[in-house]
Short mmCIF file of C-alpha atoms in Angstrom, two decimals:
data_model
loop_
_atom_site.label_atom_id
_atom_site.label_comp_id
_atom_site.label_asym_id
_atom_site.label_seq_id
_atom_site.Cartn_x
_atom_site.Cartn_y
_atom_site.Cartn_z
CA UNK A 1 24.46 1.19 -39.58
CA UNK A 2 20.90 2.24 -38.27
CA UNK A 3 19.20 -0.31 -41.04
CA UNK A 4 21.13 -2.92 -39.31
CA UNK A 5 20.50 -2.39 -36.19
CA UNK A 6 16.57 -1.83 -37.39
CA UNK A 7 16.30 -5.03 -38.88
CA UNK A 8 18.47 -6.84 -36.28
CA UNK A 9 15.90 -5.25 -33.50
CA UNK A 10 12.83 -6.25 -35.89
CA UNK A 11 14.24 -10.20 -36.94
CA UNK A 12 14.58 -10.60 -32.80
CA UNK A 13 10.89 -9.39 -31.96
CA UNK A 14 9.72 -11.51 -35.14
CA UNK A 15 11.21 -14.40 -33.72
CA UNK A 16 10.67 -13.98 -29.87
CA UNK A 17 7.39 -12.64 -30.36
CA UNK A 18 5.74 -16.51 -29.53
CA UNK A 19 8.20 -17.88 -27.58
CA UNK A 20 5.60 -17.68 -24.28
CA UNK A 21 7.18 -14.87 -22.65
CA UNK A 22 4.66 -13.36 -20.36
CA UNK A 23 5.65 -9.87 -18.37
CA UNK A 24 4.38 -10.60 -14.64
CA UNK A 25 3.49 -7.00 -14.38
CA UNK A 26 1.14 -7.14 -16.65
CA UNK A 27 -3.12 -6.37 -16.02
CA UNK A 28 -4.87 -3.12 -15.71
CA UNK A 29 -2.55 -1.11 -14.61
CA UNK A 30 -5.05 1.75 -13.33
CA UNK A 31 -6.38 -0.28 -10.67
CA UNK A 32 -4.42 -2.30 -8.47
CA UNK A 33 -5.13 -5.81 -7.37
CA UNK A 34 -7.10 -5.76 -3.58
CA UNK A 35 -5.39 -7.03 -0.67
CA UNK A 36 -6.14 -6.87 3.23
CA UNK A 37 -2.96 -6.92 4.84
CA UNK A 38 -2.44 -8.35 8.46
CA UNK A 39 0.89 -7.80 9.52
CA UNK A 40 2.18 -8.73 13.30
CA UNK A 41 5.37 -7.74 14.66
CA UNK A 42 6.65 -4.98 17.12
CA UNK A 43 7.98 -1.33 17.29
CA UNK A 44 8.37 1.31 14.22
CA UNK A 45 9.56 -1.46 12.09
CA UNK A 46 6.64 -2.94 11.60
CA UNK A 47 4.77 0.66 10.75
CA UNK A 48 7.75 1.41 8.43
CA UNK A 49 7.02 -1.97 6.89
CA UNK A 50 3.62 -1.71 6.34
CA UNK A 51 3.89 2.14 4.94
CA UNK A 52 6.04 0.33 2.19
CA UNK A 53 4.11 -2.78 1.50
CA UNK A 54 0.97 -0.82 0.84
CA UNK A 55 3.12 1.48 -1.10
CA UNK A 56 4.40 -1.42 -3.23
CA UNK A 57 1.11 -3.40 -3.47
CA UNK A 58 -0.33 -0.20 -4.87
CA UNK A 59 1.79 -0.50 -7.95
CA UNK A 60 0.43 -4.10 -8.30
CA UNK A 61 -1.80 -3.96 -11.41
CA UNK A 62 -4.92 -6.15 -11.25
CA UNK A 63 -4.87 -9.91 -12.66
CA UNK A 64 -8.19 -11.05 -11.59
CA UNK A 65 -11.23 -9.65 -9.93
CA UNK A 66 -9.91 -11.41 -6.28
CA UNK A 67 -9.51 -10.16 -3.02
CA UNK A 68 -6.19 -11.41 -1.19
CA UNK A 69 -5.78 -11.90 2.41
CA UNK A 70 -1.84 -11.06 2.68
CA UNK A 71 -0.27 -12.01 6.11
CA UNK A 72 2.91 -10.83 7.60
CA UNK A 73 5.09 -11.85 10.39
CA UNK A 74 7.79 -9.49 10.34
CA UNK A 75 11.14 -9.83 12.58
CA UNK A 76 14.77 -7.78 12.89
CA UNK A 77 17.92 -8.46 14.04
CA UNK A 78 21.54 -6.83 14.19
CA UNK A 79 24.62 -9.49 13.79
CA UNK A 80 27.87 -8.82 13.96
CA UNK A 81 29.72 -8.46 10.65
CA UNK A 82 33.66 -7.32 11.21
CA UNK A 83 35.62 -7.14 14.33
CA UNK A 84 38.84 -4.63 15.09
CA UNK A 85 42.04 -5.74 16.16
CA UNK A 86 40.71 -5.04 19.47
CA UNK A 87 37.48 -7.28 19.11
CA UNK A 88 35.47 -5.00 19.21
CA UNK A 89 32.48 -4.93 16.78
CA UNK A 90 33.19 -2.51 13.70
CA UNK A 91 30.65 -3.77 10.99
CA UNK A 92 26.97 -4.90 11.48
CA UNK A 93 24.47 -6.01 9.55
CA UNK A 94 20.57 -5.52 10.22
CA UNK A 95 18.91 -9.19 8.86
CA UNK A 96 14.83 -8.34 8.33
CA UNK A 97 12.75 -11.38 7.73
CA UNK A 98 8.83 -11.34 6.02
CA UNK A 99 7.27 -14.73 6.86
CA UNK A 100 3.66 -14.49 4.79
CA UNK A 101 1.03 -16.66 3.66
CA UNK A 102 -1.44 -15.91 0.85
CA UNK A 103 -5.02 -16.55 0.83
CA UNK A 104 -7.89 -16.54 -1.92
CA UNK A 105 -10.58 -15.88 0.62
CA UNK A 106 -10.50 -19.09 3.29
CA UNK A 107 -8.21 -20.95 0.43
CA UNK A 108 -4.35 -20.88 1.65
CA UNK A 109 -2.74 -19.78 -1.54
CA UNK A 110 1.26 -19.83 -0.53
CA UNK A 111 3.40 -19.37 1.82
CA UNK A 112 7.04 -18.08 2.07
CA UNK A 113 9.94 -16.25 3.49
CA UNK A 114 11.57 -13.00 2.29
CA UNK A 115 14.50 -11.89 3.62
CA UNK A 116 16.75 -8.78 3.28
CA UNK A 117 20.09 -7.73 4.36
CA UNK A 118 21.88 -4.42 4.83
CA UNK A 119 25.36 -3.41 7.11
CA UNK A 120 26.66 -0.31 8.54
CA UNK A 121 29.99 0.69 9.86
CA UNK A 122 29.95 0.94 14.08
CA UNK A 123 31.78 3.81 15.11
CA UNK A 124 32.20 3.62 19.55
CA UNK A 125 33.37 7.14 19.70
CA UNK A 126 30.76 8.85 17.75
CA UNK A 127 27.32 7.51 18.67
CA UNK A 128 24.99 9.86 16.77
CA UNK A 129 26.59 8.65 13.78
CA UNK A 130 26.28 5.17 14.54
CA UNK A 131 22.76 5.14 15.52
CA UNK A 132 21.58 7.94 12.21
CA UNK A 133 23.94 4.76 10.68
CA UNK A 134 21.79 1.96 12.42
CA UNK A 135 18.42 3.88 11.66
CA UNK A 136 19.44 4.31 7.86
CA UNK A 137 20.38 0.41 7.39
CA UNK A 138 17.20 -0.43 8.87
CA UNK A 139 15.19 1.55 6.68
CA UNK A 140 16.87 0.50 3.86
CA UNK A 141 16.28 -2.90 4.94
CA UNK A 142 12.80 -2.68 4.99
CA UNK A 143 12.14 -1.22 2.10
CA UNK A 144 13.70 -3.43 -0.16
CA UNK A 145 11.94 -6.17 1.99
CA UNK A 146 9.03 -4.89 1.02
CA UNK A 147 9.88 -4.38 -2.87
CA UNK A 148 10.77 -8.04 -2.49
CA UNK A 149 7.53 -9.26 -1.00
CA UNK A 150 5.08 -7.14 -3.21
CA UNK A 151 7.32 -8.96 -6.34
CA UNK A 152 6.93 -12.50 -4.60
CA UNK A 153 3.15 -12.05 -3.83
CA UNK A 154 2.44 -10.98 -7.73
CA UNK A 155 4.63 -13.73 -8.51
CA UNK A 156 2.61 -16.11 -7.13
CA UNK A 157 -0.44 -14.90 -7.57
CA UNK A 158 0.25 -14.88 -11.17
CA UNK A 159 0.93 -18.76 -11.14
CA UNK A 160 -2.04 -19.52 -8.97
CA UNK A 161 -4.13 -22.08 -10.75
CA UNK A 162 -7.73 -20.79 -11.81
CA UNK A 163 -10.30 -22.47 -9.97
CA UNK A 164 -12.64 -22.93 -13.09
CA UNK A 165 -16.30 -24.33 -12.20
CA UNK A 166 -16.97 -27.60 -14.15
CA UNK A 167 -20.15 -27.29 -16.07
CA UNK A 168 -22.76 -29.25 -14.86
CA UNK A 169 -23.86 -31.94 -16.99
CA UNK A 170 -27.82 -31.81 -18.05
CA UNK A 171 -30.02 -35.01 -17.06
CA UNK A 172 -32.92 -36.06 -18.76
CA UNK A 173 -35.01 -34.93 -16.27
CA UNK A 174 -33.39 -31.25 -16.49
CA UNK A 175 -33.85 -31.89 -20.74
CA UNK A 176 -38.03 -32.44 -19.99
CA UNK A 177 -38.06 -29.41 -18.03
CA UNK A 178 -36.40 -27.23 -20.39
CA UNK A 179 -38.85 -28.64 -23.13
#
C-alpha cells in the first residue's frame, strides 16, 4: 500500500513538475520586499490596520530589488444584519474597506479594493458584551483585511511587467571610437 501511494505521489510530481506552476510566495525569503506605506483614515482602526499590514508585508519575501510606494485609504462601517420580532437590531456586521494603489517609484503600478466582512450578535441589555462583541468583530475585520491586501499587493507585484532597458544599438560613429 505505501509503494502505491509512493509511486502515485512520484508519477504526479513527474508529470506536474513543467506544467508552469509558479508559487507566488516565492523569493528570498530572509529579506522581505521594501515598501513605504501611506495609509489615511481615522481613529484606532487605522493604527490597528497599519500594525497588521506591516506585520503581513514583513512576511513578503523579496521578488526584485524595488522599492514600493503602497497607499491606503482605509474606511469602517456597522450595517445592520438581523432584526427581532420587535425590530430591533440583533445582528451586525462591521464592513472594512482597503482602497490602495501601487507604485514602482513615480510609475502607478495598480490599483484596487479589498474588502472584509465580520458580524456580531447585539445584545440591548448587556452592553459590555456588546461593545467587547463590537471591538472583537472589528479587529477581526482588520486583520484579515490586511492578510488580504499584503496577498493582493504580492499578487500583483508578481505579475508586474519588467521594465527591461532596450539595448542601444551601436552607430558607426560609436564603432570608430571603439576602434
Amino acid at each position: 500500500m505505501v509503494l502505491k501511494k509512493w509511486a502515485v505521489v512520484s508519477c504526479l510530481s513527474f508529470l506536474l513538475g513543467g506544467c508552469g506552476f509558479q508559487p507566488l510566495m516565492t523569493g528570498q525569503p530572509e529579506t522581505p520586499q521594501r515598501f513605504t506605506l501611506k495609509i489615511s483614515g481615522t481613529g484606532y482602526s487605522v493604527y490597528k490596520f497599519r500594525r497588521e499590514l506591516e506585520k503581513q508585508l514583513a512576511l513578503t519575501p523579496q521578488v526584485n530589488d524595488k522599492a514600493y510606494v503602497l497607499t491606503v485609504s482605509l474606511s469602517e462601517g456597522y450595517v445592520p444584519l438581523a432584526y427581532g420580532t420587535d425590530a430591533t437590531v440583533s445582528r451586525s456586521q462591521v464592513q472594512a474597506t482597503a482602497k490602495y494603489a501601487i507604485q514602482d517609484g513615480s510609475q502607478p503600478l495598480a490599483t484596487g479594493n479589498v474588502t472584509a466582512y465580520s458580524s456580531y450578535i447585539l445584545n440591548y441589555t448587556e452592553e459590555f458584551s456588546t461593545r467587547s462583541a463590537q471591538a472583537a468583530a472589528s479587529e477581526r475585520t482588520l486583520i484579515s483585511l490586511a492578510e488580504e491586501l499584503s496577498r493582493e499587493v504580492m499578487l500583483k507585484i508578481r505579475v508586474a511587467p519588467e521594465k527591461e532597458e532596450k539595448a542601444k544599438p551601436i552607430t558607426s560613429v560609436e564603432q570608430d571610437d571603439a576602434w
